[in-house]
Short mmCIF file of C-alpha atoms in Angstrom, two decimals:
data_model
loop_
_atom_site.label_atom_id
_atom_site.label_comp_id
_atom_site.label_asym_id
_atom_site.label_seq_id
_atom_site.Cartn_x
_atom_site.Cartn_y
_atom_site.Cartn_z
CA MET S 1 -3.67 -7.30 5.53
CA ALA S 2 -6.99 -8.35 6.98
CA SER S 3 -8.00 -8.16 10.63
CA ALA S 4 -6.20 -11.29 11.84
CA VAL S 5 -2.92 -9.75 10.75
CA MET S 6 -3.53 -6.02 10.82
CA SER S 7 -4.27 -4.96 14.36
CA SER S 8 -6.59 -2.06 15.04
CA ALA S 9 -3.53 -0.12 16.13
CA ARG S 10 -1.82 -0.54 12.78
CA ALA S 11 -5.09 0.23 11.01
CA ALA S 12 -5.35 3.43 13.02
CA ILE S 13 -1.96 4.50 11.76
CA THR S 14 -2.49 3.53 8.15
CA SER S 15 -6.28 3.36 7.76
CA ARG S 16 -5.71 0.59 5.25
CA PRO S 17 -4.46 -3.00 4.98
CA VAL S 18 -0.86 -3.61 4.03
CA ALA S 19 -0.28 -4.80 0.49
CA PRO S 20 0.93 -8.41 0.32
CA LYS S 21 3.66 -8.02 -2.28
CA ARG S 22 4.73 -4.42 -2.57
CA GLY S 23 4.76 -2.65 0.77
CA ALA S 24 6.04 0.76 1.69
CA LYS S 25 9.61 0.84 2.83
CA PRO S 26 10.01 0.79 6.61
CA LEU S 27 10.78 4.23 8.00
CA ARG S 28 13.47 2.87 10.27
CA ALA S 29 17.03 2.81 9.01
CA VAL S 30 18.04 -0.45 7.39
CA ARG S 31 21.48 -1.31 6.12
CA SER S 32 21.29 -1.77 2.36
CA VAL S 33 22.32 -5.20 1.11
CA HIS S 34 24.39 -5.56 -2.04
CA PRO S 35 25.64 -8.61 -3.96
CA THR S 36 28.92 -10.23 -3.03
CA VAL S 37 31.61 -8.65 -5.19
CA THR S 38 34.56 -10.27 -6.86
CA VAL S 39 36.98 -7.39 -6.31
CA ALA S 40 38.00 -6.38 -2.81
CA ALA S 41 38.57 -2.67 -2.16
CA ALA S 42 39.79 -1.03 1.00
CA ALA S 43 37.53 1.68 2.32
CA ASP S 44 40.33 4.25 2.19
CA GLU S 45 40.74 3.69 -1.56
CA VAL S 46 37.21 4.86 -2.34
CA THR S 47 36.45 8.36 -1.04
CA VAL S 48 32.95 9.58 -0.22
CA LYS S 49 31.71 13.10 0.42
CA GLN S 50 28.27 13.57 1.94
CA HIS S 51 25.99 16.53 1.16
CA ASP S 52 22.77 17.16 3.10
CA LEU S 53 20.08 18.31 0.64
CA GLY S 54 17.31 18.67 3.22
CA ASP S 55 13.87 17.00 3.13
CA CYS S 56 15.42 13.69 4.21
CA LYS S 57 17.71 13.61 1.16
CA VAL S 58 21.46 13.12 1.06
CA ARG S 59 23.82 13.07 -1.90
CA LEU S 60 26.99 10.98 -1.76
CA GLU S 61 29.82 12.01 -4.09
CA VAL S 62 31.90 8.90 -4.70
CA ALA S 63 35.41 8.94 -6.17
CA VAL S 64 36.95 5.66 -7.31
CA PRO S 65 40.72 5.79 -7.98
CA VAL S 66 42.37 4.22 -11.00
CA SER S 67 43.84 1.49 -8.81
CA VAL S 68 40.39 0.13 -7.99
CA GLN S 69 39.31 0.52 -11.61
CA ASN S 70 42.34 -1.47 -12.73
CA GLU S 71 41.36 -4.31 -10.43
CA ALA S 72 37.84 -4.25 -11.87
CA TYR S 73 39.28 -4.10 -15.39
CA GLN S 74 41.50 -7.12 -14.72
CA ALA S 75 38.60 -9.05 -13.18
CA CYS S 76 36.51 -8.42 -16.32
CA LEU S 77 39.35 -9.54 -18.59
CA GLU S 78 39.71 -12.79 -16.66
CA GLY S 79 35.96 -13.31 -16.38
CA PHE S 80 35.24 -12.87 -20.08
CA ALA S 81 38.30 -14.90 -21.08
CA GLU S 82 37.08 -17.83 -19.03
CA LYS S 83 33.40 -17.62 -19.98
CA CYS S 84 33.82 -16.83 -23.69
CA GLN S 85 35.21 -19.47 -26.00
CA ILE S 86 37.70 -17.28 -27.80
CA PRO S 87 39.21 -19.19 -30.76
CA GLY S 88 42.78 -20.19 -30.06
CA PHE S 89 42.54 -19.75 -26.31
CA ASN S 90 41.33 -21.92 -23.43
CA TYR S 91 41.88 -19.72 -20.41
CA LYS S 92 41.07 -21.01 -16.91
CA LYS S 93 41.50 -18.97 -13.75
CA GLY S 94 44.20 -20.55 -11.62
CA GLY S 95 45.35 -22.66 -14.54
CA GLY S 96 43.94 -25.84 -16.00
CA ARG S 97 45.01 -29.34 -16.86
CA LYS S 98 46.47 -28.37 -20.18
CA LYS S 99 49.59 -26.34 -20.63
CA GLY S 100 48.72 -22.78 -21.53
CA ASP S 101 45.34 -22.76 -19.77
CA ALA S 102 46.65 -20.14 -17.33
CA LYS S 103 47.70 -17.77 -20.08
CA LEU S 104 45.34 -14.81 -20.37
CA PRO S 105 44.58 -13.69 -23.93
CA PRO S 106 45.69 -10.16 -24.82
CA ALA S 107 43.29 -7.43 -23.70
CA SER S 108 42.75 -6.34 -27.31
CA VAL S 109 41.62 -9.85 -28.26
CA ILE S 110 39.15 -10.08 -25.35
CA VAL S 111 37.70 -6.59 -25.88
CA ASN S 112 37.31 -7.09 -29.63
CA PHE S 113 35.64 -10.46 -29.09
CA VAL S 114 33.21 -9.17 -26.44
CA GLY S 115 32.66 -5.72 -27.90
CA ALA S 116 33.93 -2.45 -26.47
CA LYS S 117 30.52 -1.22 -25.25
CA GLU S 118 29.67 -4.44 -23.43
CA PHE S 119 33.13 -4.72 -21.92
CA ALA S 120 33.10 -1.11 -20.66
CA SER S 121 29.64 -1.66 -19.18
CA ALA S 122 30.87 -4.74 -17.33
CA CYS S 123 33.81 -2.78 -15.93
CA VAL S 124 31.48 -0.04 -14.65
CA GLU S 125 29.19 -2.60 -13.00
CA GLU S 126 32.21 -4.21 -11.34
CA VAL S 127 33.33 -0.83 -10.00
CA LEU S 128 29.84 -0.08 -8.68
CA GLN S 129 29.69 -3.42 -6.88
CA VAL S 130 32.91 -2.50 -5.13
CA SER S 131 32.22 1.15 -4.33
CA ILE S 132 28.50 1.35 -3.51
CA PRO S 133 28.79 -0.67 -0.27
CA VAL S 134 31.68 1.57 0.79
CA ALA S 135 29.63 4.68 0.06
CA MET S 136 26.50 3.38 1.77
CA GLU S 137 28.48 2.51 4.87
CA THR S 138 28.73 6.25 5.56
CA VAL S 139 24.93 6.48 5.96
CA ALA S 140 24.25 2.94 7.18
CA ALA S 141 22.75 4.20 10.44
CA THR S 142 20.19 6.50 8.80
CA ALA S 143 19.55 5.38 5.20
CA LEU S 144 16.06 4.17 4.33
CA GLN S 145 15.95 0.69 2.91
CA ASP S 146 16.34 0.49 -0.89
CA SER S 147 16.24 4.28 -1.24
CA GLU S 148 19.65 4.68 -2.88
CA ARG S 149 19.65 5.74 -6.53
CA ILE S 150 22.67 6.37 -8.78
CA GLU S 151 22.19 9.87 -10.16
CA THR S 152 25.03 9.84 -12.69
CA ALA S 153 24.15 8.58 -16.15
CA PHE S 154 25.56 5.14 -16.92
CA ASP S 155 26.98 6.33 -20.26
CA ASP S 156 28.95 9.00 -18.39
CA LEU S 157 30.41 6.31 -16.11
CA LYS S 158 31.49 4.28 -19.14
CA LYS S 159 33.66 7.20 -20.30
CA ALA S 160 36.08 6.33 -17.48
CA PHE S 161 36.95 3.19 -19.46
CA SER S 162 37.64 4.89 -22.78
CA GLY S 163 41.39 4.28 -22.98
CA GLY S 164 43.08 1.78 -25.25
CA ASP S 165 41.32 -1.59 -25.06
CA CYS S 166 38.79 0.08 -22.69
CA ALA S 167 41.43 0.67 -20.03
CA PRO S 168 40.64 3.27 -17.30
CA ILE S 169 41.88 6.79 -18.00
CA GLY S 170 41.46 8.47 -14.62
CA ASP S 171 39.47 8.62 -11.41
CA LEU S 172 35.80 7.71 -11.79
CA THR S 173 33.32 9.89 -9.92
CA TYR S 174 29.58 9.53 -9.53
CA SER S 175 26.81 10.54 -7.16
CA ILE S 176 24.24 8.52 -5.21
CA GLY S 177 20.97 9.98 -3.96
CA VAL S 178 19.79 8.50 -0.64
CA GLU S 179 16.80 9.11 1.57
CA VAL S 180 17.44 9.06 5.30
CA VAL S 181 15.38 8.72 8.44
CA PRO S 182 13.88 12.11 9.32
CA THR S 183 15.09 14.08 12.31
CA ILE S 184 12.15 14.39 14.70
CA LYS S 185 11.35 17.26 17.04
CA TRP S 186 8.48 17.00 19.53
CA THR S 187 6.46 20.20 19.91
CA GLY S 188 4.50 18.81 22.86
CA ASP S 189 4.64 16.11 25.53
CA TYR S 190 3.51 12.81 24.02
CA ARG S 191 3.24 11.38 27.55
CA LYS S 192 0.30 13.69 28.36
CA LEU S 193 -2.02 13.47 25.36
CA LYS S 194 -5.72 14.33 25.73
CA VAL S 195 -8.26 13.33 23.08
CA THR S 196 -12.04 13.42 22.67
CA VAL S 197 -13.91 10.93 20.47
CA GLN S 198 -17.55 10.48 19.58
CA SER S 199 -19.02 7.04 20.05
CA PRO S 200 -20.20 5.50 16.75
CA GLY S 201 -23.29 4.06 18.45
CA ASP S 202 -25.15 3.10 21.58
CA ASP S 203 -27.87 0.63 22.55
CA VAL S 204 -30.50 2.51 20.54
CA THR S 205 -28.49 2.84 17.32
CA ASP S 206 -27.24 -0.75 17.64
CA ALA S 207 -30.82 -1.98 17.86
CA LEU S 208 -31.83 0.01 14.74
CA GLU S 209 -28.82 -1.23 12.78
CA ALA S 210 -29.41 -4.82 13.88
CA GLU S 211 -33.02 -4.57 12.67
CA SER S 212 -31.83 -3.27 9.30
CA ILE S 213 -29.34 -6.14 8.99
CA PHE S 214 -32.05 -8.64 9.90
CA ASN S 215 -34.44 -7.27 7.28
CA ALA S 216 -31.74 -7.35 4.60
CA ALA S 217 -30.92 -10.97 5.46
CA VAL S 218 -34.58 -11.95 5.12
CA ARG S 219 -34.82 -10.15 1.77
CA ASN S 220 -31.81 -12.11 0.51
CA LEU S 221 -33.90 -15.26 0.94
CA GLY S 222 -36.66 -13.94 -1.31
CA THR S 223 -37.74 -15.29 -4.69
CA MET S 224 -37.21 -13.06 -7.71
CA ARG S 225 -40.04 -12.64 -10.21
CA VAL S 226 -39.70 -10.70 -13.47
CA VAL S 227 -41.82 -7.53 -13.57
CA ALA S 228 -43.22 -6.53 -16.97
CA ASP S 229 -46.48 -4.73 -16.24
CA ARG S 230 -45.42 -1.80 -14.04
CA GLY S 231 -42.63 0.57 -13.16
CA LEU S 232 -40.05 0.18 -10.43
CA GLU S 233 -41.19 0.33 -6.83
CA VAL S 234 -39.04 0.60 -3.73
CA GLY S 235 -38.31 -2.98 -2.72
CA ASP S 236 -37.68 -4.21 -6.26
CA GLN S 237 -34.38 -5.63 -7.50
CA VAL S 238 -32.98 -4.01 -10.64
CA VAL S 239 -30.21 -4.54 -13.15
CA MET S 240 -29.15 -1.30 -14.81
CA ASP S 241 -26.45 0.53 -16.75
CA LEU S 242 -25.28 3.84 -15.35
CA SER S 243 -22.84 6.62 -16.10
CA ALA S 244 -22.40 10.19 -14.89
CA ILE S 245 -21.17 13.55 -16.10
CA ASN S 246 -20.01 16.59 -14.18
CA LYS S 247 -22.69 19.27 -14.62
CA ALA S 248 -20.14 22.05 -14.44
CA THR S 249 -17.76 20.69 -17.08
CA GLY S 250 -19.91 18.30 -19.08
CA GLU S 251 -17.16 15.68 -18.78
CA GLU S 252 -17.75 12.06 -17.82
CA ILE S 253 -16.90 11.27 -14.20
CA GLU S 254 -14.31 8.53 -14.22
CA GLY S 255 -15.02 5.36 -12.27
CA ILE S 256 -18.83 5.70 -12.23
CA LYS S 257 -19.76 4.00 -15.47
CA GLN S 258 -21.03 0.46 -14.98
CA GLU S 259 -23.03 -2.04 -16.96
CA LYS S 260 -25.47 -4.57 -15.50
CA PHE S 261 -25.22 -3.07 -12.01
CA ASN S 262 -27.39 -4.97 -9.49
CA LEU S 263 -29.31 -2.99 -6.88
CA ASP S 264 -31.81 -4.08 -4.24
CA THR S 265 -33.85 -0.95 -3.68
CA GLY S 266 -35.40 -2.37 -0.55
CA ALA S 267 -32.21 -3.07 1.36
CA ALA S 268 -29.34 -1.37 -0.44
CA ARG S 269 -27.00 0.88 1.50
CA LEU S 270 -25.90 2.75 -1.58
CA ASN S 271 -23.75 5.79 -0.90
CA LEU S 272 -25.54 7.85 -3.54
CA PRO S 273 -28.42 9.76 -1.89
CA GLY S 274 -31.26 10.33 -4.33
CA LEU S 275 -30.49 7.50 -6.72
CA VAL S 276 -33.27 5.16 -5.59
CA ASP S 277 -35.86 7.96 -5.49
CA GLY S 278 -34.74 9.04 -8.93
CA ILE S 279 -35.43 5.69 -10.59
CA VAL S 280 -38.81 4.95 -9.00
CA GLY S 281 -41.38 4.34 -11.75
CA MET S 282 -38.85 3.36 -14.43
CA LYS S 283 -39.77 0.46 -16.69
CA THR S 284 -37.53 -2.10 -18.36
CA GLY S 285 -35.69 -0.53 -21.29
CA GLU S 286 -36.31 3.04 -20.12
CA THR S 287 -33.48 5.58 -19.81
CA ARG S 288 -33.62 8.45 -17.35
CA GLU S 289 -31.32 11.25 -16.17
CA VAL S 290 -31.10 11.76 -12.39
CA PRO S 291 -29.34 14.73 -10.71
CA ILE S 292 -27.17 13.66 -7.77
CA THR S 293 -24.71 15.52 -5.58
CA MET S 294 -21.72 13.28 -4.94
CA PRO S 295 -21.36 12.61 -1.19
CA ASN S 296 -18.55 14.20 0.80
CA ASP S 297 -17.26 10.82 1.96
CA TRP S 298 -16.82 9.41 -1.57
CA PRO S 299 -13.50 7.51 -1.79
CA GLN S 300 -12.10 9.75 -4.54
CA ALA S 301 -11.63 13.23 -3.13
CA PHE S 302 -11.80 15.03 -6.49
CA ILE S 303 -15.39 13.78 -6.98
CA ARG S 304 -16.72 14.77 -3.55
CA GLY S 305 -19.41 17.44 -3.67
CA VAL S 306 -19.59 17.41 -7.48
CA GLU S 307 -23.02 18.14 -9.00
CA ALA S 308 -23.53 15.19 -11.33
CA THR S 309 -26.09 14.02 -13.85
CA PHE S 310 -26.53 10.25 -13.84
CA THR S 311 -27.81 8.53 -16.98
CA ILE S 312 -29.54 5.27 -16.05
CA THR S 313 -30.90 2.57 -18.33
CA LEU S 314 -33.03 -0.08 -16.64
CA ARG S 315 -32.20 -3.48 -18.14
CA GLU S 316 -34.14 -5.87 -15.90
CA LEU S 317 -36.71 -5.46 -13.14
CA PHE S 318 -37.61 -8.05 -10.52
CA GLN S 319 -40.10 -8.21 -7.69
CA ASN S 320 -38.68 -9.77 -4.56
CA ASP S 321 -41.19 -12.08 -2.88
CA VAL S 322 -39.79 -12.00 0.64
CA PRO S 323 -40.56 -15.01 2.85
CA GLU S 324 -42.18 -14.69 6.24
CA ALA S 325 -39.65 -14.56 9.06
CA THR S 326 -40.24 -17.90 10.81
CA ASP S 327 -38.06 -20.16 12.93
CA GLU S 328 -37.63 -22.49 9.93
CA ILE S 329 -35.37 -19.96 8.18
CA ALA S 330 -33.58 -18.71 11.32
CA SER S 331 -30.32 -20.53 10.57
CA LYS S 332 -30.29 -19.02 7.06
CA ILE S 333 -30.55 -15.55 8.53
CA PHE S 334 -27.73 -16.12 11.01
CA PRO S 335 -25.56 -19.28 11.24
CA ASP S 336 -26.52 -21.66 14.07
CA ALA S 337 -29.57 -19.62 15.07
CA MET S 338 -32.39 -21.89 16.31
CA THR S 339 -35.22 -19.36 16.24
CA ILE S 340 -35.96 -15.94 14.79
CA ASP S 341 -35.50 -14.40 18.22
CA ASP S 342 -32.17 -16.20 18.48
CA ALA S 343 -31.13 -14.84 15.07
CA LYS S 344 -32.09 -11.31 16.09
CA ALA S 345 -30.17 -11.65 19.36
CA LYS S 346 -27.05 -12.90 17.58
CA ILE S 347 -27.24 -10.09 15.03
CA LEU S 348 -27.57 -7.54 17.83
CA GLU S 349 -24.62 -9.07 19.66
CA SER S 350 -22.56 -8.90 16.47
CA GLN S 351 -23.59 -5.29 15.92
CA LYS S 352 -22.57 -4.33 19.47
CA ALA S 353 -19.17 -5.93 18.86
CA THR S 354 -18.88 -3.94 15.64
CA THR S 355 -19.68 -0.71 17.46
CA ALA S 356 -17.10 -1.50 20.14
CA ALA S 357 -14.48 -2.17 17.47
CA MET S 358 -15.38 1.09 15.70
CA LEU S 359 -15.02 3.00 18.97
CA GLU S 360 -11.63 1.43 19.56
CA GLN S 361 -10.62 2.34 16.02
CA ALA S 362 -11.83 5.92 16.46
CA THR S 363 -9.93 6.21 19.73
CA ASN S 364 -6.77 4.84 18.16
CA GLU S 365 -7.03 7.26 15.26
CA ALA S 366 -7.58 10.20 17.61
CA LEU S 367 -4.52 9.19 19.60
CA VAL S 368 -2.20 8.79 16.62
CA ASP S 369 -3.53 12.05 15.14
CA ALA S 370 -2.72 13.82 18.40
CA LEU S 371 0.70 12.19 18.43
CA ALA S 372 1.35 13.14 14.79
CA ALA S 373 0.28 16.73 15.50
CA ILE S 374 3.21 17.23 17.87
CA CYS S 375 5.70 15.35 15.67
CA ASP S 376 7.68 17.88 13.63
CA ALA S 377 9.63 16.01 10.94
CA PRO S 378 10.26 16.19 7.18
CA LEU S 379 8.61 13.39 5.20
CA PRO S 380 10.64 11.20 2.80
CA ALA S 381 9.16 11.62 -0.69
CA SER S 382 9.42 7.95 -1.65
CA ILE S 383 7.59 6.89 1.52
CA VAL S 384 4.81 9.39 0.83
CA GLU S 385 4.35 8.12 -2.73
CA GLU S 386 4.48 4.44 -1.82
CA THR S 387 2.04 4.95 1.05
CA GLY S 388 -0.32 6.80 -1.28
CA ARG S 389 -0.28 3.98 -3.80
CA GLN S 390 -1.09 1.49 -1.07
CA MET S 391 -3.96 3.65 0.17
CA TYR S 392 -5.44 3.90 -3.31
CA SER S 393 -5.17 0.15 -3.86
CA GLN S 394 -7.01 -0.44 -0.60
CA LYS S 395 -9.76 2.02 -1.55
CA MET S 396 -10.27 0.13 -4.80
CA LEU S 397 -10.47 -3.16 -2.91
CA GLU S 398 -13.02 -1.74 -0.48
CA MET S 399 -15.14 -0.38 -3.33
CA GLN S 400 -15.02 -3.71 -5.15
CA VAL S 401 -16.02 -5.69 -2.07
CA GLY S 402 -18.48 -3.20 -0.60
CA SER S 403 -20.19 -1.98 -3.77
CA GLY S 404 -19.87 -5.04 -5.97
CA LEU S 405 -17.92 -3.19 -8.67
CA SER S 406 -16.93 -5.22 -11.70
CA MET S 407 -13.27 -5.87 -12.45
CA GLU S 408 -13.66 -3.70 -15.56
CA VAL S 409 -14.60 -0.71 -13.43
CA VAL S 410 -11.87 -1.48 -10.89
CA ASN S 411 -9.30 -1.58 -13.70
CA GLN S 412 -10.55 1.80 -14.93
CA LEU S 413 -10.15 3.25 -11.46
CA ALA S 414 -6.70 1.71 -11.12
CA SER S 415 -5.33 3.36 -14.27
CA PRO S 416 -2.04 5.28 -13.86
CA GLU S 417 -3.86 8.57 -14.48
CA MET S 418 -6.36 7.91 -11.68
CA VAL S 419 -3.61 6.89 -9.27
CA GLU S 420 -1.60 10.03 -10.03
CA LYS S 421 -4.70 12.17 -9.54
CA PHE S 422 -5.28 10.54 -6.15
CA LEU S 423 -1.66 11.15 -5.12
CA GLU S 424 -2.12 14.81 -5.96
CA THR S 425 -5.58 15.50 -4.53
CA ASP S 426 -5.19 13.39 -1.38
CA ARG S 427 -1.61 14.34 -0.59
CA LYS S 428 -2.49 15.90 2.79
CA GLU S 429 -4.18 12.70 3.94
CA ILE S 430 -1.27 10.60 2.67
CA GLU S 431 1.23 12.80 4.49
CA LEU S 432 -0.82 12.48 7.68
CA ILE S 433 -0.58 8.68 7.44
CA VAL S 434 3.19 8.87 6.98
CA ARG S 435 3.55 11.30 9.88
CA ARG S 436 1.51 8.95 12.07
CA THR S 437 3.88 6.12 11.24
CA ILE S 438 6.97 8.21 11.91
CA ALA S 439 5.59 9.36 15.26
CA CYS S 440 4.64 5.85 16.41
CA GLU S 441 7.98 4.37 15.41
CA GLU S 442 9.79 7.13 17.30
CA LEU S 443 7.58 6.55 20.35
CA PHE S 444 8.38 2.84 20.20
CA ARG S 445 12.10 3.66 20.16
CA LEU S 446 12.08 6.36 22.84
CA GLU S 447 10.06 4.31 25.32
CA ASN S 448 12.14 1.22 24.61
CA ILE S 449 9.01 -0.87 24.10
CA GLN S 450 9.88 -4.54 23.89
CA VAL S 451 8.45 -7.32 21.71
CA SER S 452 9.05 -10.86 22.93
CA GLU S 453 10.16 -13.59 20.57
CA GLU S 454 6.90 -15.45 21.24
CA GLU S 455 4.82 -12.38 20.34
CA PHE S 456 6.73 -11.85 17.13
CA LYS S 457 6.47 -15.51 16.08
CA ALA S 458 2.74 -15.49 16.77
CA GLU S 459 2.30 -12.41 14.59
CA VAL S 460 4.24 -13.99 11.72
CA VAL S 461 2.26 -17.23 11.95
CA ALA S 462 -1.02 -15.30 11.98
CA ALA S 463 0.05 -13.32 8.93
CA LYS S 464 1.08 -16.46 7.06
CA GLU S 465 -2.19 -18.24 7.88
CA GLU S 466 -4.20 -15.23 6.77
CA PHE S 467 -2.62 -15.13 3.33
CA GLU S 468 -2.83 -18.89 2.87
CA ARG S 469 -6.47 -18.97 3.93
CA TYR S 470 -7.38 -16.62 1.09
CA GLY S 471 -4.89 -18.13 -1.34
CA THR S 472 -3.07 -14.82 -1.68
CA GLU S 473 0.49 -14.72 -2.98
CA TYR S 474 2.96 -13.14 -0.60
CA ASP S 475 6.65 -12.42 -0.22
CA VAL S 476 8.06 -14.14 2.86
CA GLN S 477 10.60 -11.44 3.68
CA ARG S 478 8.03 -8.68 3.33
CA LEU S 479 5.52 -10.69 5.37
CA VAL S 480 8.01 -10.90 8.25
CA GLU S 481 8.70 -7.17 7.99
CA GLN S 482 4.99 -6.35 8.02
CA ALA S 483 4.42 -8.61 11.02
CA GLY S 484 7.12 -6.68 12.87
CA GLU S 485 5.60 -3.35 11.87
CA ALA S 486 2.11 -4.48 12.92
CA ILE S 487 3.14 -5.66 16.37
CA GLU S 488 5.24 -2.54 16.97
CA ALA S 489 2.24 -0.40 16.02
CA ARG S 490 0.00 -2.36 18.36
CA LYS S 491 2.49 -2.06 21.21
CA SER S 492 2.81 1.68 20.62
CA MET S 493 -0.96 2.04 20.65
CA GLU S 494 -1.25 0.08 23.89
CA TRP S 495 1.29 2.43 25.44
CA LEU S 496 -0.62 5.49 24.21
CA ARG S 497 -3.96 4.24 25.52
CA ALA S 498 -2.39 3.55 28.92
CA HIS S 499 -0.90 7.05 29.21
CA ALA S 500 -3.43 9.30 27.44
CA GLU S 501 -6.65 10.86 28.73
CA VAL S 502 -9.59 9.82 26.51
CA THR S 503 -13.07 11.40 26.70
CA VAL S 504 -15.89 9.56 24.87
CA LEU S 505 -18.93 11.59 23.76
CA PRO S 506 -22.36 10.05 23.02
CA PRO S 507 -23.31 9.31 19.36
CA ALA S 508 -24.17 12.23 17.12
CA GLY S 509 -27.77 13.39 17.49
CA THR S 510 -28.32 11.66 20.84
CA ALA S 511 -26.92 14.23 23.23
#
């Protein structure tokens, strides 16, 4: 979720927005909700044995006696008899207007009409509706939401109804796998954290960055003119095709290939050092190979540091005739600016605010990292995987927005193979995010941090407005859950900042 919904505290924990539709399951225990069943069963009729498998996993062995199965069997007979128009019968539960409406057809007639396989399946589903809530009640205080999975094959369950006319032949047993809230041990005192962070900027770096932003804004107002009589010079705008191979393996690097990629060589902040220098002098239609070492902060970890050979074909070349920076264009450089000096001042003010926000984010991340470092707890596998998928989706969104990637390239990067590779190569980072979340939720609980009804409502309203402003589809229930998670994270971060000792170092290279 964007900034209006995702607080810097929550961002520090997750380092990503929360997906609007499919979010990771909350780490707190949530009672699982099941459909209303038609057969009532006493808890003492269904027996449950619990086995701790470790790593936040529990197996429930459920035994359903014949008495409960018979009730399910009878319910299926009555249900099918009423819903199916069996020739010669007009059964109605509780009787009907006509004489004979209360007479249930023979079981053999109903089963033969419906089909033995379908009838047995219905009986199993009826039994599960009765017994699963009873089983889950034994772990209601610790089970993770929607984590229960029936481990026994459905065909094996159907064997319980293999008697004459699909009648039950004995006790039905099956197992349920459930993930539970991890048991947390603190290896240090979270009330006395000490962290050191490096400031992302100061007055000098803010001034340099503001100047760069100003120059880029002016260039965006330039007039493009096709170049046909010379090669590319720094400052030109180009349209090019590019792809890359791994020098070591000779294989194409996935996610790099693009067609008609636009690049302003005079203002681009392209995270590929050496690319612009490598294409200087190229003419329209020319193809050139450029050696580039992939940067260490590239979004996909398995590409970082790779020695690559880029193949670049220059499709179009434009000279950008940049206008003179006068007061007449001030408002185009920065909204509501009256003069060039005013535009520069507003850009600098915005840059200072950005630096302050980055410092806050860095501080928050240092705090939650320090908190996670002393939080000893196993990590639920499903939470790790779901969190990883969310992180990858956010990386793709950031690359699309920040680098102008086409949807074709984004779809290539979002392939199941690429996602699985990310889950494998970035597992340590994913696990750190999950551990941060576990630690903050436990802190929130231990310190009994309170959220007022007004605060919660405001968070929900802000979340709703954010989605509606961008026309994004969302699930109301999940939106409410995410709003709760966001405000809890923010409250936990506020508590940490109030109780921790934070040392801020000057920007790199300025000390």
